[in-house]
């Protein structure tokens, strides 16, 4: 058994920011199923928000305005006390990253440059060309190495140990050797990222399985607002790799098969810079009504920006187009379609990143504090990782420091280790007839088609039934490869069980919510219904599926009003 005062699961921006903070007080280690620099934060392109007022068009920006845009963008489901903390510390966190060495793009007079993003009243997105997440993650990792934080790489956490309401640590499998290990800790922080790969057509990497959310859910921690899944308007056809909103921020057009900038028919004032839920639905409507190309995409046209601007501000997405589509956006429009992109819901926690399980904290995309409500504004999630990563590290380390070493919890850890070992042995020995790859493909397809951009009662009922069927079939899977070393078949299929349970929480929450709010657009109930649905959905795990309950949204300054752009 290994022991650290604080264990952080996740080597992305949230996890590493939490670890840097916790390490100020406690012996801290990070467990990650991939090398930290392969965490999905590395792929964030467009930028990070803070109301610095550096762009001449945004000099009147303020904390108040950024907070209001965030709450309005969330369709008033965000908790406003959490938004206050979130936006209130945004400038400090961004300047901190600057001081730690993040090479932000600059204005002519040397300040951090800021570009427009969807749903924002001012250009407030700070960026490093179109590789913002990449440089932030590298900077953070170097700092973590400098502070001697211990990293356990290629360890996949499969169980969170709940010992009568207190968190004692995690059980993880070494991807390299297949051995299980009990990692005991006084406090555990999850920064395990989003659940994008529950869906087909996703901008997320294949590692974004939501396994951290599932592990917390199984340990008795509720998941909040899981039905709110963001669909990004612009991913390239085929691979669904993201074309950042920064491309529209720099002036890119969306064009249908008649050559029209169709956003004028949906949000004439904001055009391409309306929030993502609105732009994604508008694109899908154009395609559904026959104004797309080949009935599946529209064009993102950057040609008028000119070569110099594309090379300076959007070099990464140009590379992606060259490599994955064989076209150069300098002279050819980019074929794009909406794709799953972000998980607004997640592990339920308060503004201190505390959960109902004592000593267990969460931050970043796996968590739901909630600051994004039913729709996240672009540029706000990189910010979330560093604001709430710091808070989680701070609260977890102060909690761990305050405990006297009692040695309690060893028995619970040993029991959990034994149970997980037995589970894995059963899985490896299984000779069932079901192919897990087929189950995964069917799951992703039913989620995208039936609980996707446009939703309706019958398809969602079918999705819930299908997910339940897949859960039964999962019990009869067998694995092709039975060895222990680098058994990725085993690791991926351990995660598949979690994906199925998360999908059920998403679909059940969506089916119950008889209104439209943010990313949840219900054809049968196209209006927002504050009288009945201004509330968070909580899903608690039971062996028969999610048990849904509801909790209050914190409203302080901004009274809900119709969301118009
Ligand atoms: C293509 C793309 C572009 C984006 N661009 C932007 C942008 O420009 N601006 C913005 O604000 N947001 C952007 N986002 C969103 C933002 O990048 C993410 O929300 C954020 O980076 C998530 O960070 P994280 O630290 O929470 O998780 P991640 O970076 O996903 O890290 C998760 C970590 O957890 C580990 N992990 C997961 N499960 C386990 C397990 N079971 N055991 C052990 N380790 C585990 C992984 O190994 C990884 O280290 C973008 C997202 C995508 C997909």
Coordinates of C-alpha atoms and ligand atoms in Angstrom, one line a residue:
X1 CA 0.0 0.0 0.0
X2 CA 1.3 3.5 -0.9
X3 CA 0.5 6.6 1.2
X4 CA 0.5 10.3 0.5
X5 CA -1.2 13.0 2.5
X6 CA -2.9 14.3 -0.6
X7 CA -3.5 12.3 -3.8
X8 CA -4.6 14.1 -6.9
X9 CA -6.0 12.0 -9.7
X10 CA -5.5 13.7 -13.1
X11 CA -2.5 15.3 -14.7
X12 CA -4.4 17.9 -16.7
X13 CA -4.6 21.6 -15.8
X14 CA -7.0 21.2 -13.0
X15 CA -5.1 18.3 -11.4
X16 CA -1.7 19.9 -11.7
X17 CA -2.9 23.3 -10.4
X18 CA -4.5 21.5 -7.4
X19 CA -1.3 19.5 -6.8
X20 CA 0.9 22.7 -6.9
X21 CA -1.3 24.2 -4.3
X22 CA -1.6 21.2 -2.0
X23 CA 2.2 20.6 -2.2
X24 CA 2.6 23.9 -0.3
X25 CA 1.4 22.2 2.9
X26 CA 1.4 18.4 2.3
X27 CA 3.2 15.5 0.7
X28 CA 1.4 15.4 -2.6
X29 CA 1.3 12.9 -5.5
X30 CA -0.5 12.9 -8.9
X31 CA -1.8 9.7 -10.4
X32 CA -2.6 9.9 -14.2
X33 CA -3.5 7.2 -16.7
X34 CA -1.5 9.0 -19.3
X35 CA 1.7 11.1 -19.2
X36 CA 0.5 14.4 -17.9
X37 CA 1.4 16.2 -21.1
X38 CA -1.0 13.9 -23.0
X39 CA -3.9 15.1 -20.9
X40 CA -6.7 16.6 -22.9
X41 CA -6.0 20.1 -21.6
X42 CA -3.1 20.1 -24.1
X43 CA -5.6 20.4 -27.0
X44 CA -7.3 23.5 -25.9
X45 CA -6.9 26.0 -28.7
X46 CA -8.8 29.3 -28.4
X47 CA -7.9 30.8 -25.1
X48 CA -8.8 31.6 -21.5
X49 CA -11.2 34.4 -20.3
X50 CA -10.4 37.2 -17.9
X51 CA -11.8 40.8 -18.0
X52 CA -8.4 42.5 -18.4
X53 CA -9.7 45.2 -20.7
X54 CA -6.5 45.0 -22.9
X55 CA -8.3 45.1 -26.3
X56 CA -9.4 48.6 -27.3
X57 CA -12.9 47.2 -28.0
X58 CA -13.0 45.8 -24.5
X59 CA -11.6 48.5 -22.3
X60 CA -14.9 48.9 -20.4
X61 CA -14.9 45.2 -19.5
X62 CA -15.2 44.3 -15.8
X63 CA -15.7 41.4 -13.4
X64 CA -19.4 42.4 -13.2
X65 CA -19.8 42.1 -17.0
X66 CA -17.9 38.9 -17.3
X67 CA -20.0 37.4 -14.5
X68 CA -23.2 38.5 -16.1
X69 CA -22.2 37.0 -19.5
X70 CA -21.3 33.8 -17.7
X71 CA -24.7 33.6 -15.9
X72 CA -26.6 34.6 -19.0
X73 CA -24.7 32.1 -21.1
X74 CA -25.5 29.4 -18.5
X75 CA -29.2 30.1 -19.1
X76 CA -29.4 31.1 -15.5
X77 CA -28.6 27.6 -14.2
X78 CA -25.1 28.6 -12.8
X79 CA -24.8 29.2 -9.1
X80 CA -24.1 32.9 -8.8
X81 CA -22.1 32.7 -5.6
X82 CA -19.8 30.2 -7.5
X83 CA -19.6 32.6 -10.5
X84 CA -18.6 35.4 -8.1
X85 CA -15.6 33.4 -6.9
X86 CA -14.8 32.1 -10.4
X87 CA -14.7 35.5 -12.2
X88 CA -13.5 37.4 -9.1
X89 CA -10.2 35.6 -9.2
X90 CA -9.9 35.2 -13.0
X91 CA -7.4 38.1 -13.5
X92 CA -5.2 36.9 -10.7
X93 CA -5.0 33.4 -12.0
X94 CA -4.2 34.5 -15.6
X95 CA -1.5 36.9 -14.5
X96 CA -0.1 34.1 -12.3
X97 CA 0.1 31.9 -15.4
X98 CA 1.8 34.8 -17.2
X99 CA 4.3 35.2 -14.4
X100 CA 5.0 31.4 -14.4
X101 CA 6.0 31.7 -18.1
X102 CA 3.0 31.2 -20.4
X103 CA 3.9 33.0 -23.6
X104 CA 0.6 34.8 -24.3
X105 CA 0.1 36.6 -27.6
X106 CA 0.6 40.3 -27.1
X107 CA -0.9 43.7 -28.1
X108 CA 1.4 46.1 -29.8
X109 CA 2.2 47.8 -26.5
X110 CA 3.1 44.4 -24.9
X111 CA 0.0 43.6 -22.9
X112 CA -1.8 40.2 -23.0
X113 CA -3.8 40.2 -26.3
X114 CA -7.5 39.4 -26.1
X115 CA -9.9 38.1 -28.8
X116 CA -13.7 37.9 -29.1
X117 CA -15.4 34.6 -28.2
X118 CA -19.1 33.5 -28.4
X119 CA -21.5 34.9 -25.9
X120 CA -19.1 37.5 -24.5
X121 CA -20.0 41.2 -24.7
X122 CA -16.3 42.1 -25.0
X123 CA -13.2 40.6 -26.4
X124 CA -11.8 39.0 -23.2
X125 CA -10.2 35.8 -24.3
X126 CA -6.5 35.7 -23.7
X127 CA -4.7 33.4 -26.0
X128 CA -1.4 31.9 -27.2
X129 CA -2.1 31.8 -31.0
X130 CA -4.3 28.7 -31.1
X131 CA -2.3 26.5 -28.8
X132 CA -3.3 28.0 -25.4
X133 CA -3.9 24.7 -23.6
X134 CA -0.7 23.2 -24.9
X135 CA 1.5 26.0 -23.5
X136 CA -0.4 26.3 -20.3
X137 CA 0.0 22.5 -19.6
X138 CA 3.7 22.5 -20.4
X139 CA 4.3 25.5 -18.1
X140 CA 2.3 23.8 -15.3
X141 CA 4.1 20.5 -15.7
X142 CA 7.5 22.1 -15.6
X143 CA 6.5 23.9 -12.4
X144 CA 5.3 20.7 -10.8
X145 CA 8.6 18.9 -11.6
X146 CA 10.5 21.8 -10.1
X147 CA 8.4 21.4 -6.9
X148 CA 9.2 17.7 -6.7
X149 CA 5.6 16.6 -6.9
X150 CA 5.5 12.8 -7.2
X151 CA 3.9 11.5 -10.4
X152 CA 2.5 8.0 -10.9
X153 CA 2.0 7.8 -14.7
X154 CA 0.0 5.2 -16.5
X155 CA -2.0 4.2 -13.4
X156 CA -5.7 4.1 -14.0
X157 CA -7.9 4.7 -10.9
X158 CA -10.8 2.2 -10.8
X159 CA -12.2 2.7 -7.3
X160 CA -12.6 5.5 -4.7
X161 CA -12.7 4.2 -1.2
X162 CA -15.6 5.4 0.9
X163 CA -15.2 4.2 4.5
X164 CA -18.4 5.1 6.1
X165 CA -18.5 8.6 4.7
X166 CA -14.8 9.3 4.8
X167 CA -12.5 9.1 1.8
X168 CA -9.5 6.9 2.5
X169 CA -7.8 6.8 -1.0
X170 CA -8.1 5.0 -4.3
X171 CA -7.4 1.7 -5.9
X172 CA -5.6 1.9 -9.2
X173 CA -4.3 -0.5 -11.9
X174 CA -0.9 -0.1 -13.4
X175 CA -1.5 0.0 -17.2
X176 CA 2.1 -1.2 -17.6
X177 CA 2.1 -4.3 -15.4
X178 CA -1.6 -4.9 -14.7
X179 CA -0.9 -5.0 -11.0
X180 CA -3.4 -3.4 -8.6
X181 CA -2.3 -1.0 -5.9
X182 CA -4.0 0.7 -2.9
X183 CA -3.1 4.4 -2.7
X184 CA -4.1 5.6 0.7
X185 CA -4.5 9.3 1.4
X186 CA -5.9 11.8 3.9
X187 CA -7.5 13.8 1.1
X188 CA -8.1 12.9 -2.6
X189 CA -8.8 15.4 -5.4
X190 CA -10.2 14.3 -8.8
X191 CA -9.2 16.4 -11.8
X192 CA -10.1 13.6 -14.2
X193 CA -11.6 15.6 -17.0
X194 CA -14.8 15.2 -19.1
X195 CA -16.9 12.4 -20.4
X196 CA -17.0 13.4 -24.0
X197 CA -16.4 9.9 -25.4
X198 CA -19.7 8.7 -24.1
X199 CA -20.8 10.3 -27.4
X200 CA -20.1 9.5 -31.0
X201 CA -18.8 12.5 -33.0
X202 CA -16.8 14.2 -30.3
X203 CA -14.0 16.7 -30.3
X204 CA -12.5 14.9 -27.2
X205 CA -9.6 12.5 -27.1
X206 CA -10.3 8.8 -26.6
X207 CA -9.0 9.1 -23.0
X208 CA -11.9 11.4 -22.1
X209 CA -14.1 8.6 -20.9
X210 CA -15.4 10.2 -17.7
X211 CA -14.0 7.3 -15.7
X212 CA -13.3 9.6 -12.7
X213 CA -16.9 10.8 -12.6
X214 CA -18.1 7.1 -12.8
X215 CA -15.7 6.1 -10.0
X216 CA -17.0 8.9 -7.7
X217 CA -20.6 8.0 -8.6
X218 CA -20.1 4.4 -7.7
X219 CA -18.6 5.5 -4.3
X220 CA -21.8 7.3 -3.5
X221 CA -21.0 10.9 -4.6
X222 CA -23.9 12.4 -6.7
X223 CA -23.4 13.7 -10.2
X224 CA -25.0 17.1 -10.9
X225 CA -26.6 18.4 -14.2
X226 CA -25.3 15.5 -16.3
X227 CA -27.9 16.1 -19.1
X228 CA -26.2 19.3 -20.1
X229 CA -23.7 18.3 -22.8
X230 CA -22.2 21.0 -25.0
X231 CA -22.1 20.6 -28.8
X232 CA -19.4 22.7 -30.4
X233 CA -20.5 24.2 -33.7
X234 CA -17.3 23.7 -35.6
X235 CA -15.5 20.4 -35.9
X236 CA -14.1 19.1 -39.1
X237 CA -16.0 16.3 -40.9
X238 CA -14.6 12.8 -40.4
X239 CA -12.5 13.1 -37.4
X240 CA -14.4 15.9 -35.6
X241 CA -11.2 17.6 -34.6
X242 CA -12.0 21.1 -33.3
X243 CA -11.8 24.3 -35.2
X244 CA -11.6 26.8 -32.4
X245 CA -14.2 29.4 -31.8
X246 CA -11.2 31.7 -32.0
X247 CA -11.5 31.3 -35.8
X248 CA -14.9 33.0 -35.7
X249 CA -13.4 35.4 -33.1
X250 CA -10.9 36.4 -35.6
X251 CA -13.7 37.1 -38.1
X252 CA -14.4 33.7 -39.8
X253 CA -17.8 33.3 -41.5
X254 CA -20.3 30.3 -41.4
X255 CA -21.8 29.8 -44.9
X256 CA -24.5 27.4 -46.2
X257 CA -24.8 25.8 -49.6
X258 CA -26.4 28.9 -51.0
X259 CA -23.4 31.0 -50.1
X260 CA -25.3 32.8 -47.3
X261 CA -23.9 33.8 -43.9
X262 CA -27.0 32.1 -42.4
X263 CA -26.4 33.3 -38.8
X264 CA -28.1 36.5 -39.8
X265 CA -31.4 34.5 -39.7
X266 CA -30.8 33.4 -36.1
X267 CA -28.7 36.0 -34.2
X268 CA -28.3 39.0 -36.4
X269 CA -26.6 41.1 -33.8
X270 CA -24.0 38.5 -32.7
X271 CA -23.8 36.6 -36.0
X272 CA -21.1 33.8 -35.7
X273 CA -20.3 34.9 -32.2
X274 CA -23.5 33.8 -30.5
X275 CA -23.1 31.2 -27.8
X276 CA -22.3 27.7 -28.8
X277 CA -25.6 26.1 -28.1
X278 CA -27.3 28.6 -30.4
X279 CA -24.7 28.4 -33.2
X280 CA -24.7 24.5 -33.0
X281 CA -28.5 24.4 -33.3
X282 CA -28.4 26.9 -36.2
X283 CA -25.9 24.9 -38.2
X284 CA -27.8 21.6 -37.5
X285 CA -31.1 23.4 -38.7
X286 CA -29.4 24.5 -41.9
X287 CA -28.2 20.9 -42.5
X288 CA -31.6 19.4 -41.6
X289 CA -33.5 21.8 -43.9
X290 CA -31.3 21.0 -46.9
X291 CA -29.0 24.0 -46.9
X292 CA -25.9 22.0 -45.9
X293 CA -23.4 20.4 -48.2
X294 CA -23.9 16.7 -48.8
X295 CA -26.6 16.8 -46.1
X296 CA -23.9 16.8 -43.4
X297 CA -21.9 20.0 -43.2
X298 CA -21.6 23.7 -43.7
X299 CA -18.5 25.9 -44.4
X300 CA -16.3 27.8 -42.0
X301 CA -14.8 30.3 -44.4
X302 CA -11.5 32.1 -43.3
X303 CA -10.3 33.1 -46.8
X304 CA -11.1 36.8 -46.4
X305 CA -8.9 36.9 -43.2
X306 CA -5.8 36.6 -45.4
X307 CA -2.7 34.5 -45.2
X308 CA -0.8 36.7 -42.7
X309 CA -3.6 36.6 -40.0
X310 CA -4.2 32.9 -40.4
X311 CA -0.5 32.2 -40.1
X312 CA -0.1 34.4 -37.0
X313 CA -3.3 33.7 -35.1
X314 CA -4.6 30.3 -36.3
X315 CA -1.5 28.3 -37.3
X316 CA -2.6 25.1 -35.4
X317 CA -6.0 24.8 -37.1
X318 CA -4.4 25.4 -40.5
X319 CA -2.0 22.5 -39.8
X320 CA -5.0 20.3 -38.8
X321 CA -6.8 21.1 -42.1
X322 CA -3.6 20.4 -44.1
X323 CA -3.0 17.0 -42.3
X324 CA -6.5 15.7 -41.8
X325 CA -8.5 17.2 -44.7
X326 CA -5.8 17.9 -47.3
X327 CA -7.0 21.5 -47.7
X328 CA -5.5 24.9 -46.9
X329 CA -7.9 27.2 -45.2
X330 CA -6.0 30.2 -46.7
X331 CA -7.7 29.4 -50.0
X332 CA -10.4 26.8 -49.3
X333 CA -13.4 26.9 -46.9
X334 CA -13.4 24.3 -44.1
X335 CA -16.2 21.7 -44.0
X336 CA -17.5 21.6 -40.5
X337 CA -20.3 20.1 -38.4
X338 CA -21.3 20.3 -34.7
X339 CA -19.9 17.7 -32.4
X340 CA -20.0 16.8 -28.7
X341 CA -17.4 19.0 -26.9
X342 CA -17.9 19.6 -23.2
X343 CA -19.5 18.1 -20.1
X344 CA -21.2 20.9 -18.1
X345 CA -22.3 18.5 -15.4
X346 CA -20.1 16.3 -13.2
X347 CA -19.1 15.4 -9.6
X348 CA -21.3 17.5 -7.4
X349 CA -19.2 19.9 -5.2
X350 CA -19.5 23.2 -3.5
X351 CA -17.5 26.4 -4.1
X352 CA -14.7 25.0 -2.0
X353 CA -14.6 21.9 -4.3
X354 CA -15.8 19.7 -1.4
X355 CA -18.1 16.8 -2.0
X356 CA -20.5 14.9 0.3
X357 CA -17.6 12.4 0.9
X358 CA -15.3 13.8 3.6
X359 CA -11.8 14.3 2.3
X360 CA -12.8 14.0 -1.4
X361 CA -12.6 17.0 -3.7
X362 CA -13.1 17.6 -7.4
X363 CA -12.1 20.4 -9.9
X364 CA -12.0 21.0 -13.6
X365 CA -14.2 19.4 -16.2
X366 CA -15.0 16.3 -14.1
X367 CA -16.6 18.6 -11.4
X368 CA -19.8 20.6 -11.3
X369 CA -19.4 23.6 -8.9
X370 CA -21.6 24.9 -11.0
X371 CA -20.3 27.8 -13.0
X372 CA -21.4 26.8 -16.5
X373 CA -25.0 25.9 -15.7
X374 CA -26.7 24.6 -18.9
X375 CA -24.2 26.0 -21.4
X376 CA -20.5 26.9 -21.0
X377 CA -19.0 30.0 -22.7
X378 CA -15.8 29.2 -24.6
X379 CA -12.7 30.3 -22.7
X380 CA -14.3 29.7 -19.3
X381 CA -13.2 26.1 -18.8
X382 CA -9.4 26.7 -18.9
X383 CA -10.2 29.4 -16.4
X384 CA -12.2 26.9 -14.3
X385 CA -9.2 24.5 -14.2
X386 CA -6.8 27.0 -12.7
X387 CA -9.3 28.8 -10.4
X388 CA -10.9 25.7 -8.9
X389 CA -7.8 23.6 -9.1
X390 CA -6.1 26.1 -6.8
X391 CA -9.1 26.1 -4.5
X392 CA -9.3 22.3 -4.4
X393 CA -5.6 22.0 -3.6
X394 CA -5.9 24.6 -0.8
X395 CA -9.0 23.1 0.9
X396 CA -7.8 19.5 0.5
X397 CA -4.3 20.2 1.9
X398 CA -5.7 22.2 4.9
X399 CA -8.1 19.3 5.6
X400 CA -5.3 16.7 5.4
X401 CA -2.9 18.8 7.5
X402 CA -5.6 19.1 10.2
X403 CA -5.9 15.3 10.6
X404 CA -3.8 13.5 13.1
X405 CA -2.3 10.3 11.7
X406 CA -4.8 7.7 13.1
X407 CA -4.0 4.9 10.7
X408 CA -7.8 4.5 10.2
X409 CA -9.0 3.2 6.9
X410 CA -6.4 0.5 6.2
X411 CA -9.0 -2.2 6.6
X412 CA -11.3 -0.5 4.1
X413 CA -8.5 0.0 1.6
X414 CA -7.5 -3.7 1.9
X415 CA -11.1 -4.8 1.4
X416 CA -11.5 -2.5 -1.7
X417 CA -8.3 -3.8 -3.2
X418 CA -9.4 -7.4 -2.8
X419 CA -12.8 -6.7 -4.3
X420 CA -11.2 -4.9 -7.3
X421 CA -8.8 -7.8 -7.8
X422 CA -11.7 -10.3 -7.8
X423 CA -13.6 -8.1 -10.3
X424 CA -10.6 -8.0 -12.7
X425 CA -10.0 -11.7 -12.4
X426 CA -13.7 -12.3 -13.2
X427 CA -13.5 -10.1 -16.3
X428 CA -10.3 -11.7 -17.5
X429 CA -11.8 -15.2 -17.1
X430 CA -15.1 -14.4 -18.7
X431 CA -16.1 -16.3 -21.8
X432 CA -19.3 -14.3 -22.5
X433 CA -20.5 -13.8 -26.0
X434 CA -20.8 -10.0 -26.1
X435 CA -18.2 -7.9 -27.9
X436 CA -17.4 -4.8 -25.8
X437 CA -16.3 -2.8 -28.9
X438 CA -19.8 -3.3 -30.3
X439 CA -21.4 -2.2 -27.1
X440 CA -19.2 0.9 -27.0
X441 CA -20.1 1.8 -30.6
X442 CA -23.9 1.3 -30.0
X443 CA -23.7 3.4 -26.8
X444 CA -22.0 6.3 -28.6
X445 CA -24.3 6.2 -31.5
X446 CA -27.6 6.2 -29.4
X447 CA -26.3 9.0 -27.3
X448 CA -25.4 11.2 -30.2
X449 CA -28.6 10.5 -32.2
X450 CA -31.2 10.3 -29.4
X451 CA -29.8 12.6 -26.6
X452 CA -28.0 15.0 -28.9
X453 CA -28.4 18.6 -30.2
X454 CA -32.2 18.3 -30.6
X455 CA -34.0 16.0 -28.2
X456 CA -37.5 14.6 -27.9
X457 CA -39.4 12.3 -25.5
X458 CA -39.6 9.1 -27.6
X459 CA -36.0 9.1 -28.7
X460 CA -34.8 9.8 -25.2
X461 CA -37.1 7.0 -23.8
X462 CA -35.5 4.7 -26.4
X463 CA -32.0 5.8 -25.4
X464 CA -32.7 5.0 -21.7
X465 CA -34.0 1.6 -22.7
X466 CA -31.0 1.0 -25.0
X467 CA -28.5 2.0 -22.3
X468 CA -30.1 -0.4 -19.9
X469 CA -29.9 -3.2 -22.5
X470 CA -26.2 -2.4 -23.0
X471 CA -25.7 -2.6 -19.2
X472 CA -27.1 -6.1 -19.2
X473 CA -25.0 -7.1 -22.3
X474 CA -21.9 -5.6 -20.6
X475 CA -22.3 -8.3 -17.9
X476 CA -21.6 -10.9 -20.7
X477 CA -18.6 -9.4 -22.3
X478 CA -15.3 -11.3 -22.8
X479 CA -11.9 -9.8 -23.6
X480 CA -9.7 -10.8 -26.5
X481 CA -6.5 -10.3 -24.6
X482 CA -6.1 -12.0 -21.2
X483 CA -2.6 -10.9 -20.2
X484 CA -1.8 -8.4 -17.5
X485 CA 1.0 -6.2 -19.1
X486 CA -0.3 -3.3 -21.2
X487 CA -3.8 -4.9 -21.4
X488 CA -5.5 -1.8 -22.9
X489 CA -8.5 -4.0 -23.8
X490 CA -8.9 -4.6 -20.0
X491 CA -8.4 -0.9 -19.1
X492 CA -10.8 0.4 -21.8
X493 CA -13.4 -2.1 -20.9
X494 CA -13.2 -1.3 -17.2
X495 CA -14.0 2.3 -18.3
X496 CA -16.9 1.1 -20.6
X497 CA -18.9 0.1 -17.5
X498 CA -18.6 3.6 -16.2
X499 CA -19.5 5.1 -19.6
X500 CA -22.7 3.1 -19.6
X501 CA -23.7 4.3 -16.1
X502 CA -22.8 8.0 -17.0
X503 CA -24.9 7.6 -20.2
X504 CA -27.8 6.4 -18.2
X505 CA -27.5 9.4 -15.8
X506 CA -27.3 11.8 -18.8
X507 CA -30.3 10.3 -20.7
X508 CA -32.5 9.9 -17.6
X509 CA -31.8 13.5 -16.5
X510 CA -32.6 14.8 -20.0
X511 CA -35.8 12.8 -20.3
X512 CA -37.1 14.1 -17.0
X513 CA -36.3 17.7 -17.8
X514 CA -39.4 18.8 -19.7
X515 CA -38.2 22.2 -20.8
X516 CA -35.4 23.7 -23.1
X517 CA -32.5 25.4 -21.4
X518 CA -29.0 26.0 -22.8
X519 CA -27.7 22.9 -24.5
X520 CA -30.7 20.9 -23.6
X521 CA -33.2 21.6 -26.4
X522 CA -36.4 19.5 -26.1
X523 CA -38.6 19.7 -29.2
X524 CA -41.7 18.9 -27.2
X525 CA -40.9 21.7 -24.7
X526 CA -39.1 24.4 -26.6
X527 CA -39.3 27.1 -23.9
X528 CA -37.4 27.5 -20.7
X529 CA -39.6 26.8 -17.7
X530 CA -38.3 28.5 -14.6
X531 CA -41.4 27.7 -12.5
X532 CA -40.7 24.0 -12.7
X533 CA -37.1 23.6 -13.8
X534 CA -34.8 26.3 -12.4
X535 CA -33.1 23.6 -10.4
X536 CA -30.1 21.3 -10.6
X537 CA -30.5 17.6 -11.4
X538 CA -28.7 15.3 -8.9
X539 CA -28.1 11.7 -10.0
X540 CA -27.3 9.2 -7.2
X541 CA -26.0 5.7 -8.2
X542 CA -28.1 2.7 -7.3
X543 CA -27.8 -0.8 -8.6
X544 CA -31.0 -0.3 -10.7
X545 CA -29.8 2.9 -12.3
X546 CA -29.7 6.6 -11.3
X547 CA -32.0 8.0 -8.6
X548 CA -32.8 11.5 -9.6
X549 CA -33.4 14.4 -7.2
X550 CA -33.2 18.1 -7.5
X551 CA -31.4 21.0 -5.7
X552 CA -31.8 24.7 -5.6
X553 CA -29.9 27.1 -7.9
X554 CA -28.2 30.0 -6.0
X555 CA -29.4 33.3 -7.5
X556 CA -27.9 36.5 -6.1
X557 CA -27.6 39.5 -8.3
X558 CA -29.0 38.5 -11.6
X559 CA -32.6 37.6 -11.8
X560 CA -33.5 35.2 -14.5
X561 CA -34.7 36.9 -17.7
X562 CA -35.3 35.7 -21.3
X563 CA -31.9 34.9 -22.9
X564 CA -31.7 37.0 -26.1
X565 CA -28.6 37.7 -28.2
Ligands
LIG1 C1 -10.4 20.2 -28.6 C2 -10.7 21.1 -27.4 C3 -10.4 22.4 -27.3 C4 -10.7 23.2 -26.2 N1 -10.4 24.5 -26.2 C5 -10.6 25.2 -25.1 C6 -10.3 26.6 -25.1 O1 -9.7 27.2 -26.0 N2 -10.6 27.3 -24.0 C7 -11.2 26.8 -22.9 O2 -11.5 27.4 -21.9 N3 -11.5 25.4 -22.9 C8 -11.3 24.7 -24.0 N4 -11.6 23.3 -24.0 C9 -12.0 22.7 -22.7 C10 -10.9 22.5 -21.8 O3 -9.7 22.2 -22.5 C11 -11.1 21.4 -20.8 O4 -12.3 21.5 -20.2 C12 -10.0 21.4 -19.7 O5 -8.7 21.4 -20.3 C13 -10.1 20.1 -18.9 O6 -9.0 20.1 -18.0 P1 -9.0 19.1 -16.8 O7 -7.7 19.3 -16.1 O8 -10.3 19.1 -16.0 O9 -9.0 17.6 -17.5 P2 -8.0 17.0 -18.6 O10 -7.0 17.9 -19.2 O11 -8.9 16.2 -19.5 O12 -7.2 16.0 -17.7 C14 -7.7 14.8 -17.1 C15 -6.6 14.0 -16.5 O13 -7.2 13.0 -15.7 C16 -6.5 11.7 -15.9 N5 -7.5 10.7 -15.7 C17 -8.8 10.6 -16.1 N6 -9.4 9.5 -15.6 C18 -8.4 8.9 -14.9 C19 -8.4 7.7 -14.1 N7 -9.5 6.9 -14.0 N8 -7.3 7.3 -13.5 C20 -6.2 8.1 -13.6 N9 -6.1 9.2 -14.3 C21 -7.3 9.6 -14.9 C22 -6.0 11.9 -17.4 O14 -4.9 11.0 -17.5 C23 -5.7 13.3 -17.4 O15 -4.4 13.5 -16.9 C24 -11.3 22.6 -25.1 C25 -11.6 21.2 -25.1 C26 -11.4 20.5 -26.3 C27 -11.8 19.1 -26.3

